PDB file of C-alpha atoms in Angstrom:
ATOM      1  CA  UNK A 199      62.548  81.946  57.087  1.00 51.00           C
ATOM      2  CA  UNK A 200      63.773  85.420  57.925  1.00 51.00           C
ATOM      3  CA  UNK A 201      62.588  85.316  61.565  1.00 55.00           C
ATOM      4  CA  UNK A 202      64.826  85.872  64.602  1.00 62.00           C
ATOM      5  CA  UNK A 203      67.141  83.028  65.391  1.00 70.00           C
ATOM      6  CA  UNK A 204      66.668  81.390  68.722  1.00 75.00           C
ATOM      7  CA  UNK A 205      69.614  81.565  71.058  1.00 78.00           C
ATOM      8  CA  UNK A 206      71.001  78.468  72.688  1.00 77.00           C
ATOM      9  CA  UNK A 207      70.284  78.226  76.410  1.00 77.00           C
ATOM     10  CA  UNK A 208      72.932  79.785  78.660  1.00 75.00           C
ATOM     11  CA  UNK A 209      75.651  77.471  79.867  1.00 74.00           C
ATOM     12  CA  UNK A 210      75.188  76.138  83.354  1.00 74.00           C
ATOM     13  CA  UNK A 211      78.240  76.784  85.510  1.00 66.00           C
ATOM     14  CA  UNK A 212      79.915  73.640  86.749  1.00 68.00           C
ATOM     15  CA  UNK A 213      81.305  75.254  89.911  1.00 67.00           C
ATOM     16  CA  UNK A 214      79.971  78.126  91.901  1.00 62.00           C
ATOM     17  CA  UNK A 215      81.779  80.252  94.408  1.00 58.00           C
ATOM     18  CA  UNK A 216      79.897  81.400  97.483  1.00 59.00           C
ATOM     19  CA  UNK A 217      79.005  85.061  97.196  1.00 56.00           C
ATOM     20  CA  UNK A 218      80.383  85.847 100.621  1.00 55.00           C
ATOM     21  CA  UNK A 219      83.908  84.600  99.920  1.00 55.00           C
ATOM     22  CA  UNK A 220      86.441  87.366  99.495  1.00 59.00           C
ATOM     23  CA  UNK A 221      90.041  86.694  98.616  1.00 64.00           C
ATOM     24  CA  UNK A 222      92.365  89.152 100.284  1.00 76.00           C
ATOM     25  CA  UNK A 223      95.279  90.304  98.159  1.00 87.00           C
ATOM     26  CA  UNK A 224      98.783  91.108  99.337  1.00 89.00           C
ATOM     27  CA  UNK A 225      98.354  94.808  98.566  1.00 92.00           C
ATOM     28  CA  UNK A 226      94.975  94.802 100.308  1.00 92.00           C
ATOM     29  CA  UNK A 227      96.523  93.249 103.409  1.00 92.00           C
ATOM     30  CA  UNK A 228      99.323  95.820 103.420  1.00 94.00           C
ATOM     31  CA  UNK A 229      96.791  98.623 102.914  1.00 95.00           C
ATOM     32  CA  UNK A 230      95.022  97.555 106.099  1.00 94.00           C
ATOM     33  CA  UNK A 231      98.240  97.857 108.140  1.00 95.00           C
ATOM     34  CA  UNK A 232      99.112 101.046 109.971  1.00 95.00           C
ATOM     35  CA  UNK A 233     101.896 103.362 108.832  1.00 95.00           C
ATOM     36  CA  UNK A 234     104.288 102.242 111.599  1.00 96.00           C
ATOM     37  CA  UNK A 235     104.075  98.650 110.369  1.00 95.00           C
ATOM     38  CA  UNK A 236     104.749  99.696 106.767  1.00 97.00           C
ATOM     39  CA  UNK A 237     107.654 101.878 107.877  1.00 97.00           C
ATOM     40  CA  UNK A 238     109.158  99.011 109.860  1.00 97.00           C
ATOM     41  CA  UNK A 239     108.874  96.681 106.859  1.00 96.00           C
ATOM     42  CA  UNK A 240     110.455  99.212 104.501  1.00 97.00           C
ATOM     43  CA  UNK A 241     113.304 100.028 106.899  1.00 97.00           C
ATOM     44  CA  UNK A 242     114.105  96.322 107.255  1.00 96.00           C
ATOM     45  CA  UNK A 243     114.447  96.172 103.468  1.00 95.00           C
ATOM     46  CA  UNK A 244     116.571  99.346 103.311  1.00 95.00           C
ATOM     47  CA  UNK A 245     113.864 101.070 101.272  1.00 95.00           C
ATOM     48  CA  UNK A 246     112.664 104.642 101.455  1.00 95.00           C
ATOM     49  CA  UNK A 247     109.861 105.395 103.903  1.00 95.00           C
ATOM     50  CA  UNK A 248     109.005 108.728 102.303  1.00 94.00           C
ATOM     51  CA  UNK A 249     105.522 109.417 101.033  1.00 94.00           C
ATOM     52  CA  UNK A 250     101.958 108.658 101.923  1.00 96.00           C
ATOM     53  CA  UNK A 251     100.532 105.421 103.246  1.00 96.00           C
ATOM     54  CA  UNK A 252      99.468 104.314  99.756  1.00 95.00           C
ATOM     55  CA  UNK A 253     102.927 105.110  98.343  1.00 96.00           C
ATOM     56  CA  UNK A 254     104.510 102.923 101.025  1.00 96.00           C
ATOM     57  CA  UNK A 255     102.116 100.098 100.132  1.00 96.00           C
ATOM     58  CA  UNK A 256     102.983 100.456  96.439  1.00 96.00           C
ATOM     59  CA  UNK A 257     106.699 100.446  97.251  1.00 96.00           C
ATOM     60  CA  UNK A 258     106.395  97.240  99.295  1.00 95.00           C
ATOM     61  CA  UNK A 259     104.314  95.520  96.623  1.00 94.00           C
ATOM     62  CA  UNK A 260     106.872  96.512  93.984  1.00 94.00           C
ATOM     63  CA  UNK A 261     109.756  95.204  96.100  1.00 93.00           C
ATOM     64  CA  UNK A 262     108.008  91.839  96.398  1.00 91.00           C
ATOM     65  CA  UNK A 263     107.280  91.735  92.661  1.00 91.00           C
ATOM     66  CA  UNK A 264     110.864  92.557  91.717  1.00 91.00           C
ATOM     67  CA  UNK A 265     112.399  90.089  94.155  1.00 86.00           C
ATOM     68  CA  UNK A 266     112.030  86.498  93.020  1.00 79.00           C
ATOM     69  CA  UNK A 267     111.981  85.138  96.558  1.00 88.00           C
ATOM     70  CA  UNK A 268     109.437  86.784  98.872  1.00 91.00           C
ATOM     71  CA  UNK A 269     110.555  84.533 101.729  1.00 92.00           C
ATOM     72  CA  UNK A 270     113.953  86.254 101.701  1.00 93.00           C
ATOM     73  CA  UNK A 271     112.297  89.642 102.153  1.00 94.00           C
ATOM     74  CA  UNK A 272     109.953  88.407 104.877  1.00 95.00           C
ATOM     75  CA  UNK A 273     112.886  86.888 106.797  1.00 95.00           C
ATOM     76  CA  UNK A 274     114.347  90.389 107.102  1.00 95.00           C
ATOM     77  CA  UNK A 275     111.237  91.842 108.763  1.00 95.00           C
ATOM     78  CA  UNK A 276     111.081  92.186 112.555  1.00 94.00           C
ATOM     79  CA  UNK A 277     108.826  89.655 114.281  1.00 92.00           C
ATOM     80  CA  UNK A 278     106.338  92.324 115.372  1.00 92.00           C
ATOM     81  CA  UNK A 279     106.002  93.489 111.755  1.00 94.00           C
ATOM     82  CA  UNK A 280     105.362  89.923 110.602  1.00 94.00           C
ATOM     83  CA  UNK A 281     102.678  89.541 113.285  1.00 92.00           C
ATOM     84  CA  UNK A 282     101.014  92.822 112.342  1.00 92.00           C
ATOM     85  CA  UNK A 283     100.910  92.026 108.617  1.00 92.00           C
ATOM     86  CA  UNK A 284      99.762  88.457 109.263  1.00 89.00           C
ATOM     87  CA  UNK A 285      97.047  89.783 111.555  1.00 85.00           C
ATOM     88  CA  UNK A 286      98.162  87.219 114.065  1.00 68.00           C
ATOM     89  CA  UNK A 287      97.985  88.087 117.712  1.00 69.00           C
ATOM     90  CA  UNK A 288      99.397  84.693 118.569  1.00 66.00           C
ATOM     91  CA  UNK A 289     102.948  84.116 119.646  1.00 69.00           C
ATOM     92  CA  UNK A 290     103.928  82.054 116.633  1.00 77.00           C
ATOM     93  CA  UNK A 291     107.614  81.868 115.846  1.00 87.00           C
ATOM     94  CA  UNK A 292     109.128  83.772 112.944  1.00 89.00           C
ATOM     95  CA  UNK A 293     109.232  80.728 110.663  1.00 91.00           C
ATOM     96  CA  UNK A 294     105.538  80.056 111.288  1.00 91.00           C
ATOM     97  CA  UNK A 295     104.612  83.670 110.534  1.00 92.00           C
ATOM     98  CA  UNK A 296     106.639  83.698 107.308  1.00 92.00           C
ATOM     99  CA  UNK A 297     105.057  80.422 106.219  1.00 91.00           C
ATOM    100  CA  UNK A 298     101.570  81.760 107.042  1.00 89.00           C
ATOM    101  CA  UNK A 299     102.149  84.883 104.951  1.00 91.00           C
ATOM    102  CA  UNK A 300     103.581  82.929 102.030  1.00 90.00           C
ATOM    103  CA  UNK A 301     100.652  80.512 101.928  1.00 89.00           C
ATOM    104  CA  UNK A 302      97.972  83.184 102.364  1.00 83.00           C
ATOM    105  CA  UNK A 303      99.311  85.606  99.787  1.00 80.00           C
TER     106      UNK A 303
END
C-alpha cells in the first residue's frame, strides 16, 4: 500500500545525433578568425575597430543581429575577408562565398 511507486521506463529517443557532430556558430566562426580579418569586416561596415579580439567579435555579431538582412552586410565585405571567414581557400566568386556563409550560419 504505502510502498514506493514504480517509475515508468525512460522514454526511448526517436532520433539520435552522433556524438562527434559539432555545429559551428556564427560567433564561434568569427572567434576563430584573426584580428586583421575582423578589422577588415568592421571597417567595411563603418564600425569601430577599437577593443580586443573578443570585443570585435561581439560587435560584428551585434551588427548582424540588428540588421535584418545579413546578406547586405556580407556584400560589403572585401572578397579576402569573405574567404577568411568562410574558411575557403578556393577561388569562389563573391556571390558563392556570401551564399556559403548564409547557408552555413
